[in-house]
XYZ file of C-alpha atoms in Angstrom:
572
model
C -26.708 -46.314 -52.832
C -29.133 -43.421 -53.343
C -29.454 -43.177 -49.595
C -25.673 -42.996 -49.228
C -25.342 -40.304 -51.931
C -28.164 -38.370 -50.347
C -26.466 -38.575 -46.966
C -23.122 -37.400 -48.392
C -24.845 -34.480 -50.143
C -26.571 -33.482 -46.909
C -23.285 -33.527 -44.980
C -21.579 -31.391 -47.656
C -24.468 -28.944 -47.586
C -24.301 -28.622 -43.799
C -20.509 -28.235 -43.948
C -20.803 -25.475 -46.546
C -23.439 -23.730 -44.478
C -21.238 -23.955 -41.362
C -18.312 -22.542 -43.316
C -20.372 -19.511 -44.416
C -21.520 -18.969 -40.801
C -17.993 -19.297 -39.392
C -16.599 -16.938 -42.011
C -18.807 -14.084 -40.867
C -17.249 -11.304 -38.796
C -18.284 -11.663 -35.130
C -20.430 -8.853 -33.802
C -19.324 -6.766 -30.794
C -15.664 -7.840 -31.062
C -12.778 -5.391 -31.430
C -9.797 -6.612 -33.416
C -6.273 -5.988 -32.159
C -5.639 -3.405 -34.874
C -8.836 -1.551 -34.032
C -7.320 -0.695 -30.653
C -4.402 1.170 -32.209
C -6.188 4.485 -32.636
C -5.539 7.524 -30.412
C -9.064 7.303 -29.014
C -8.814 3.623 -28.113
C -5.255 3.893 -26.826
C -6.430 6.616 -24.445
C -9.059 4.171 -23.190
C -6.389 1.534 -22.655
C -4.398 4.027 -20.568
C -7.479 4.581 -18.415
C -7.837 0.805 -18.131
C -4.259 0.682 -16.850
C -5.115 3.340 -14.258
C -8.136 1.296 -13.213
C -5.828 -1.547 -12.152
C -4.638 0.666 -9.301
C -7.907 -0.019 -7.523
C -8.793 -3.424 -8.949
C -7.745 -5.323 -5.863
C -10.014 -7.525 -3.782
C -10.490 -7.974 -0.069
C -8.711 -11.341 -0.278
C -5.613 -9.812 -1.911
C -5.619 -6.078 -1.187
C -2.914 -3.843 -2.589
C -4.620 -0.437 -2.373
C -3.409 -0.522 1.216
C -1.050 -3.413 1.918
C -2.606 -3.878 5.330
C -2.225 -7.697 5.656
C 1.394 -7.568 4.455
C 2.676 -4.277 5.893
C 0.398 -3.324 8.782
C -0.380 -6.753 10.268
C 3.106 -8.165 9.634
C 4.632 -4.932 10.919
C 2.929 -5.073 14.332
C 0.557 -2.157 13.739
C -2.478 -4.444 13.739
C -3.842 -7.926 14.307
C -5.501 -9.720 11.415
C -8.946 -9.487 12.974
C -12.100 -11.099 11.667
C -13.740 -14.021 13.462
C -10.528 -15.660 14.649
C -7.482 -17.359 13.081
C -9.687 -19.553 10.876
C -11.332 -16.558 9.166
C -9.219 -16.066 6.031
C -6.579 -18.358 7.491
C -4.094 -17.263 4.837
C -3.812 -13.861 6.551
C -3.275 -15.573 9.917
C -0.355 -17.453 8.351
C 1.111 -14.121 7.259
C 0.650 -12.628 10.723
C 2.431 -15.464 12.522
C 5.228 -15.888 9.916
C 6.194 -19.350 11.225
C 3.012 -20.881 9.792
C 3.230 -19.302 6.340
C 4.038 -21.471 3.314
C 4.839 -21.114 -0.367
C 1.442 -22.579 -1.281
C -0.502 -19.764 0.434
C -3.170 -19.225 -2.218
C -3.799 -15.576 -1.438
C -0.199 -14.507 -1.989
C -0.399 -16.287 -5.347
C -3.573 -14.295 -6.066
C -1.785 -11.086 -5.054
C 1.098 -11.864 -7.430
C -1.383 -12.517 -10.252
C -3.362 -9.306 -9.702
C -0.238 -7.148 -9.653
C 0.949 -8.681 -12.911
C -2.456 -7.971 -14.459
C -1.749 -4.299 -13.708
C 1.664 -4.609 -15.355
C 0.134 -6.372 -18.372
C -2.353 -3.550 -18.880
C 0.408 -0.951 -18.685
C 2.602 -2.931 -21.093
C -0.187 -3.477 -23.628
C -1.114 0.194 -23.671
C 2.547 1.280 -23.780
C 3.302 -0.973 -26.748
C 0.446 0.637 -28.673
C 1.344 4.188 -27.628
C 4.939 3.653 -28.721
C 3.766 2.666 -32.203
C 1.570 5.724 -32.799
C 2.970 8.729 -34.609
C 3.145 11.771 -32.334
C 1.611 13.956 -35.058
C -1.552 11.852 -34.835
C -1.360 11.589 -31.056
C -0.108 14.838 -29.458
C -0.427 13.356 -25.938
C 1.967 10.521 -26.787
C 4.781 11.555 -24.420
C 2.417 12.211 -21.542
C 0.741 8.863 -21.928
C 4.101 7.104 -22.142
C 5.103 8.806 -18.900
C 1.870 7.830 -17.187
C 2.196 4.195 -18.232
C 5.825 4.005 -17.097
C 4.687 5.488 -13.771
C 1.921 2.908 -13.398
C 4.176 0.014 -14.328
C 6.779 1.277 -11.871
C 4.134 1.327 -9.131
C 3.134 -2.301 -9.650
C 6.726 -3.476 -9.835
C 7.551 -1.506 -6.677
C 4.830 -3.396 -4.801
C 6.016 -6.742 -6.149
C 9.605 -5.872 -5.213
C 8.943 -5.021 -1.580
C 6.685 -8.070 -1.221
C 8.703 -10.773 -3.021
C 12.181 -9.263 -3.628
C 12.933 -11.263 -6.798
C 10.311 -11.151 -9.557
C 10.448 -11.584 -13.338
C 10.716 -8.221 -15.069
C 8.550 -8.111 -18.196
C 8.234 -4.955 -20.274
C 6.226 -3.982 -23.349
C 8.847 -5.405 -25.719
C 8.596 -8.995 -24.466
C 6.414 -11.277 -26.601
C 3.818 -13.243 -24.679
C 5.202 -16.555 -25.904
C 8.486 -15.915 -24.063
C 7.020 -14.922 -20.691
C 7.696 -18.374 -19.292
C 11.380 -18.079 -20.235
C 12.000 -14.939 -18.160
C 13.515 -15.800 -14.810
C 12.849 -13.971 -11.564
C 16.642 -13.910 -11.163
C 17.406 -12.285 -14.513
C 18.333 -9.161 -12.561
C 20.192 -8.851 -9.289
C 18.464 -7.213 -6.340
C 20.104 -3.864 -7.111
C 19.572 -4.136 -10.872
C 15.875 -4.840 -10.393
C 15.564 -1.705 -8.268
C 17.282 0.169 -11.102
C 14.760 -1.153 -13.637
C 11.919 0.141 -11.464
C 13.668 3.461 -10.949
C 14.146 3.735 -14.726
C 10.373 3.687 -15.183
C 9.984 6.591 -12.782
C 12.906 8.458 -14.383
C 11.171 8.119 -17.751
C 7.950 9.374 -16.160
C 9.777 12.409 -14.744
C 11.144 13.176 -18.206
C 7.833 12.775 -20.043
C 5.214 14.104 -17.629
C 4.180 17.741 -17.224
C 4.229 19.475 -13.809
C 0.423 19.529 -13.774
C -2.290 17.523 -15.483
C -5.774 18.681 -16.539
C -7.303 15.653 -14.782
C -6.434 15.364 -11.102
C -6.095 11.585 -11.013
C -3.289 11.408 -13.576
C 0.353 11.174 -12.524
C 2.393 14.342 -13.028
C 6.098 15.107 -13.012
C 6.209 15.828 -9.281
C 4.351 12.660 -8.303
C 6.851 10.766 -10.470
C 9.725 12.490 -8.648
C 8.172 11.509 -5.319
C 7.853 7.859 -6.357
C 11.389 7.910 -7.745
C 12.623 9.268 -4.409
C 10.778 6.466 -2.601
C 12.264 3.825 -4.911
C 15.804 5.159 -4.535
C 15.399 5.337 -0.760
C 14.625 1.610 -0.706
C 17.436 0.851 -3.144
C 19.915 2.838 -1.048
C 19.834 0.192 1.698
C 22.028 -2.442 0.042
C 20.976 -6.026 0.832
C 22.864 -9.266 0.438
C 21.316 -12.501 -0.801
C 19.958 -13.375 2.655
C 18.302 -9.982 3.137
C 20.869 -8.416 5.474
C 21.449 -4.678 5.014
C 25.182 -4.439 4.407
C 25.635 -0.759 3.530
C 23.799 2.422 2.565
C 24.458 4.264 -0.696
C 25.187 7.923 -0.050
C 24.932 8.593 -3.793
C 21.331 7.416 -3.889
C 20.471 9.218 -0.647
C 21.833 12.435 -2.128
C 19.557 12.008 -5.138
C 16.591 11.305 -2.838
C 17.291 14.568 -1.046
C 17.470 16.497 -4.331
C 14.221 15.012 -5.656
C 12.409 15.898 -2.437
C 13.787 19.437 -2.645
C 12.345 19.772 -6.149
C 8.912 18.826 -4.818
C 9.129 21.057 -1.762
C 10.402 24.082 -3.694
C 7.620 23.742 -6.267
C 5.070 24.867 -3.661
C 2.471 22.592 -5.219
C 2.018 20.479 -2.101
C 1.749 21.128 1.618
C 0.459 19.321 4.708
C -3.230 19.585 5.495
C -3.839 21.823 8.492
C -5.528 18.982 10.367
C -4.057 15.490 10.186
C -7.557 13.985 10.075
C -8.363 15.715 6.798
C -6.161 13.193 5.001
C -8.794 10.533 5.675
C -12.027 12.426 5.049
C -13.968 12.420 1.784
C -14.356 16.224 1.482
C -10.556 16.579 1.372
C -9.836 14.149 -1.460
C -7.054 15.301 -3.790
C -6.007 17.901 -1.239
C -2.713 19.788 -1.224
C -1.175 16.908 0.728
C -2.136 14.267 -1.836
C 0.840 13.710 -4.138
C -0.736 10.711 -5.849
C -4.000 8.977 -5.018
C -6.125 6.103 -6.285
C -9.398 7.559 -7.566
C -12.669 5.875 -6.665
C -16.228 6.766 -7.688
C -19.879 6.197 -6.903
C -23.099 6.861 -8.830
C -21.059 6.660 -12.025
C -23.503 4.626 -14.095
C -22.275 1.252 -12.855
C -24.341 -0.908 -10.454
C -22.234 -0.199 -7.349
C -19.669 2.321 -8.497
C -15.910 1.989 -8.580
C -15.355 1.238 -4.916
C -12.454 0.529 -2.590
C -12.778 -3.244 -2.266
C -9.336 -3.576 -0.696
C -10.733 -2.255 2.594
C -14.113 -3.994 2.387
C -13.419 -6.281 5.364
C -12.305 -3.544 7.716
C -15.578 -2.177 9.115
C -17.127 -2.898 12.552
C -20.036 -5.266 13.185
C -22.693 -2.766 14.350
C -26.015 -2.542 12.502
C -25.032 0.468 10.357
C -22.102 -1.502 8.968
C -22.302 -5.225 9.682
C -18.993 -6.781 8.650
C -16.215 -7.870 9.097
C -13.872 -6.627 11.834
C -10.506 -7.145 10.139
C -7.361 -4.997 10.563
C -7.586 -4.411 14.334
C -4.946 -2.008 15.732
C -2.594 -3.800 18.133
C -1.967 -2.932 21.770
C 1.642 -2.251 20.808
C 0.587 0.410 18.311
C -1.840 2.077 20.713
C 0.806 2.226 23.427
C 3.310 3.692 20.938
C 1.259 6.904 20.788
C 2.012 7.641 24.457
C 4.207 10.652 25.204
C 6.387 11.470 28.209
C 6.268 14.499 30.498
C 7.999 16.539 27.794
C 5.527 15.510 25.083
C 8.064 13.278 23.318
C 7.788 9.587 22.408
C 8.612 6.983 25.041
C 11.051 5.052 22.877
C 12.086 2.468 25.460
C 9.198 2.413 27.947
C 6.055 2.946 25.865
C 4.937 -0.656 26.284
C 5.558 -1.007 30.030
C 2.001 0.003 30.902
C -0.736 -1.310 28.598
C -3.237 1.528 28.239
C -5.029 -0.442 25.521
C -5.956 -3.000 28.182
C -6.821 -0.485 30.916
C -8.828 1.871 28.712
C -7.329 4.813 30.623
C -6.470 7.558 28.145
C -6.278 10.389 30.675
C -3.533 9.389 33.126
C -0.910 9.059 30.391
C -0.520 11.655 27.642
C -0.825 10.925 23.933
C 0.052 12.028 20.440
C -3.298 13.163 18.884
C -2.706 10.894 15.897
C -3.882 8.046 18.136
C -7.551 8.999 17.844
C -7.260 9.732 14.136
C -5.966 6.177 13.637
C -7.724 3.913 16.153
C -11.423 3.531 16.950
C -11.578 3.073 20.737
C -14.606 1.953 22.774
C -16.334 4.957 24.308
C -14.888 7.397 21.766
C -16.676 8.939 18.746
C -16.316 6.955 15.539
C -14.954 8.989 12.633
C -15.432 12.308 14.482
C -19.200 11.822 14.965
C -19.808 13.043 18.537
C -23.208 11.289 18.674
C -21.911 8.040 17.153
C -19.881 6.267 19.814
C -17.779 3.212 19.031
C -18.803 0.395 21.401
C -17.087 -2.811 22.435
C -20.107 -4.704 21.122
C -19.185 -3.525 17.610
C -16.093 -5.752 17.669
C -16.417 -9.129 15.998
C -14.078 -11.243 18.128
C -12.993 -9.144 21.131
C -11.941 -12.261 23.035
C -9.320 -12.897 20.321
C -8.315 -9.506 18.935
C -9.755 -7.077 21.516
C -12.226 -4.345 20.573
C -10.578 -1.703 18.419
C -10.945 -0.790 14.753
C -8.859 0.898 12.075
C -10.215 4.355 11.259
C -8.285 5.779 8.320
C -9.838 3.626 5.613
C -13.344 3.772 7.109
C -16.088 6.330 6.504
C -19.174 7.043 8.583
C -22.423 5.412 7.406
C -23.852 8.831 6.470
C -20.776 9.782 4.450
C -21.694 10.454 0.798
C -18.986 8.027 -0.318
C -20.322 5.101 1.744
C -21.738 2.127 -0.116
C -22.924 -1.251 1.112
C -21.903 -4.234 -0.987
C -23.642 -6.880 1.114
C -22.416 -8.430 3.258
C -19.460 -6.050 3.100
C -18.907 -2.298 3.287
C -16.959 -0.001 1.058
C -16.667 3.590 -0.060
C -15.602 5.691 -3.000
C -13.180 7.691 -0.834
C -9.807 8.024 -2.531
C -6.735 6.396 -1.050
C -3.385 8.198 -1.099
C -0.409 6.256 -2.432
C 2.010 9.067 -1.518
C 1.273 12.002 0.759
C 3.388 15.154 1.111
C 4.231 13.976 4.643
C 5.978 11.049 2.929
C 8.135 13.458 0.946
C 9.158 15.331 4.096
C 10.155 12.117 5.840
C 11.911 10.689 2.756
C 14.095 13.784 2.838
C 14.573 13.653 6.600
C 15.651 10.004 6.442
C 18.125 10.669 3.653
C 19.625 13.608 5.536
C 19.988 11.650 8.776
C 21.746 8.755 7.053
C 24.018 11.278 5.295
C 25.069 12.597 8.710
C 23.144 15.857 8.183
C 20.647 15.238 10.962
C 20.424 18.897 11.966
C 18.820 19.642 8.576
C 16.226 16.927 9.190
C 15.052 18.383 12.509
C 12.593 20.937 11.126
C 11.036 18.385 8.741
C 10.165 16.018 11.574
C 9.077 18.888 13.808
C 6.740 20.228 11.124
C 4.712 17.009 11.287
C 4.749 16.939 15.079
C 3.505 20.526 15.127
C 0.732 19.586 12.704
C -0.246 16.685 14.949
C -0.439 18.999 17.967
C -2.761 21.266 16.015
C -5.037 18.374 15.014
C -7.293 18.070 18.061
C -10.371 20.041 16.960
C -12.100 16.901 15.638
C -11.190 14.773 18.662
C -13.979 15.648 21.093
C -16.323 13.663 23.310
C -20.058 14.418 23.177
C -19.641 16.915 26.053
C -16.899 18.782 24.174
C -13.973 17.506 26.243
C -10.918 15.968 24.539
C -11.075 12.237 23.765
C -7.686 11.725 25.425
C -5.013 13.643 27.306
C -3.082 15.131 24.396
C 0.463 16.339 24.791
C 2.987 16.459 21.985
C 6.089 18.599 21.596
C 8.723 19.230 18.971
C 12.293 18.051 19.418
C 14.371 20.857 20.915
C 18.070 19.937 21.061
C 19.688 20.992 24.310
C 16.278 21.454 25.938
C 14.404 18.158 25.754
C 16.775 15.943 23.726
C 20.310 15.510 22.389
C 20.012 15.479 18.612
C 22.746 13.025 17.623
C 22.559 10.948 14.458
C 21.496 7.885 16.480
C 18.763 9.797 18.304
C 17.579 11.475 15.098
C 17.374 8.065 13.381
C 15.224 6.744 16.218
C 13.006 9.844 16.095
C 12.582 9.521 12.316
C 11.624 5.861 12.493
C 9.125 6.546 15.275
C 7.641 9.424 13.326
C 7.169 7.281 10.228
C 5.338 4.658 12.265
C 2.921 7.101 13.908
C 2.364 9.272 10.839
C 1.536 6.303 8.578
C 0.206 3.836 11.152
C -2.162 1.249 9.596
C -1.498 2.644 6.099
C 0.297 -0.566 5.135
C 4.027 0.191 4.922
C 5.467 -0.271 8.421
C 6.791 -3.793 7.839
C 8.552 -2.714 4.649
C 10.224 0.156 6.514
C 11.570 -2.376 9.027
C 12.973 -4.556 6.237
C 14.519 -1.551 4.509
C 16.271 -0.541 7.723
C 17.480 -4.090 8.330
C 15.807 -4.407 11.754
C 12.742 -6.539 10.987
C 13.779 -9.717 12.837
C 14.807 -7.969 16.046
C 11.779 -5.663 16.003
C 9.093 -8.235 15.180
C 10.318 -10.904 17.589
C 10.455 -8.323 20.388
C 6.888 -7.376 19.460
C 5.813 -11.037 19.605
C 7.425 -11.535 23.024
C 5.095 -8.958 24.553
C 1.987 -9.378 22.393
C 1.833 -13.129 23.021
C 1.053 -12.293 26.646
C -1.895 -10.205 25.455
C -3.323 -12.259 22.591
C -3.173 -16.064 22.391
C -3.626 -16.074 18.616
C 0.075 -15.193 18.369
C 1.316 -18.180 20.398
C 2.904 -19.805 17.334
C 4.324 -16.573 15.943
C 8.038 -16.333 15.202
C 9.971 -14.285 12.686
C 12.821 -16.214 11.079
C 15.698 -13.909 10.168
C 17.062 -14.218 6.621
C 13.767 -15.692 5.431
C 10.716 -13.756 6.555
C 11.843 -10.372 5.267
C 10.085 -11.353 2.035
C 7.198 -13.577 1.046
C 8.049 -16.836 -0.698
C 7.671 -16.972 -4.451
C 4.218 -18.617 -4.799
C 4.468 -22.332 -5.535
C 1.919 -21.998 -8.349
C 4.218 -19.492 -10.073
C 7.250 -21.754 -9.722
C 5.201 -24.594 -11.218
C 4.002 -22.342 -14.053
C 7.630 -21.515 -14.877
C 8.472 -25.242 -14.840
C 11.013 -24.598 -12.115
C 12.636 -21.587 -13.798
C 11.755 -19.247 -10.951
C 14.078 -19.573 -7.967
C 12.675 -19.569 -4.447
C 13.642 -16.795 -2.034
C 16.280 -17.293 0.644
C 15.219 -19.486 3.546
C 12.127 -20.899 1.848
């Protein structure tokens, strides 16, 4: 009995001791209420900004290159063949993609992490008295801007997504359907975030990386431009809203008239570290190096996209397509060859002197025998390509930096940099306006906007020299001159605008989404496949299925998480 009593006493003593230990306040833990101070809320806003660049090379959204560039025909997947990150090969071929593609599920998750950070910070900002937090309105505007950005990406990728704001309790997330809002209503919800940002943000900010009123107007214009192309339930464009296009035009005018932004004198400056946050940068993701962290805050979304030479070493993804390279050809008048550009494959011949070219070619594509990133003594070689027998031997230049660039950083076995990446450039604003005007039947007013960018391209050859000082290609580009070299009808102007968008933003990740917005994705992509299959066998199974492939399927994991509440997209 004594032994039993002694045992019971010992257990009670241990239990009491455990209770005292468990009752102690944990060290190094911040309670929820502790975060609700102006100082900590400001840190949460910065954490929301950090989500802009928190992507990964397996699910990049800094530049949507696997989803917008590869699927849009600007580039091949690249890497070491179809089996290297197979999930991207499935995206490239369309016909092989499935709802259980794990990397699109990862992409969905990462974008919602960005939304969650914005919502958490916004909920706390809303609750703080403005007298204690004078920056309250600005921070609200910034967070609405950031949330709008993440929802915009989800919208163009998946079409129908659950809309969750700062007022939704976490325990009801799994009751919010991805079909709560119609296609148009969901666009309106996203636009509302940017409208709120326009109302709350100042024209300028003391810190260059923060959103301002004009960047919010630019993103609102972009959102309304997408919304203006009315889609039915099977992704057909059925009409275009002149009301929304008129608002797009007005928003772009506000930005242009402000005088805050202008195109860089040389097109190449948009992709060089010394020109970060230039006059052309309307909103950019800010990266850093030597900031007290082990590797810095680097651009991991582009980490796969460097050549295989010894200065870099990995991994040869995002390889410009023959179709894109040929699209830079110009005719005897210096204008695009809309119908015949692909008849002669200069990418296969390597002859860049017989034909003439838009200078943006060599700002966009690394070509064997040409200087890499404007280094006249650093020539891109075919041997730098990882799988030339599959994807040929080119590389994407805009995201890359030279190995001696101060922003360059190895993250073995990959490469990266702290060079900023523009989300919206001023050139975007000019072409948003031009597109709206053309679709409003005011194409004559759009002419100078398109010509301004073509003039800039013609003036952007100083960096494009061979080691002996001669041009890297035969450059010839002209402006559109109605009655002289073209007939500027609405149909012709529309074709010119769409061509200009492709060349100006080639490999920047949005071409596919332009095609979907215009309602021409199926026709365009299948025509692309017809020709490219004869050049690259990795596309043999490729086929775009109209009324399905305009959008990615809702990831199967997400449908399972919702216990079947989420509805799958059309055709899937």
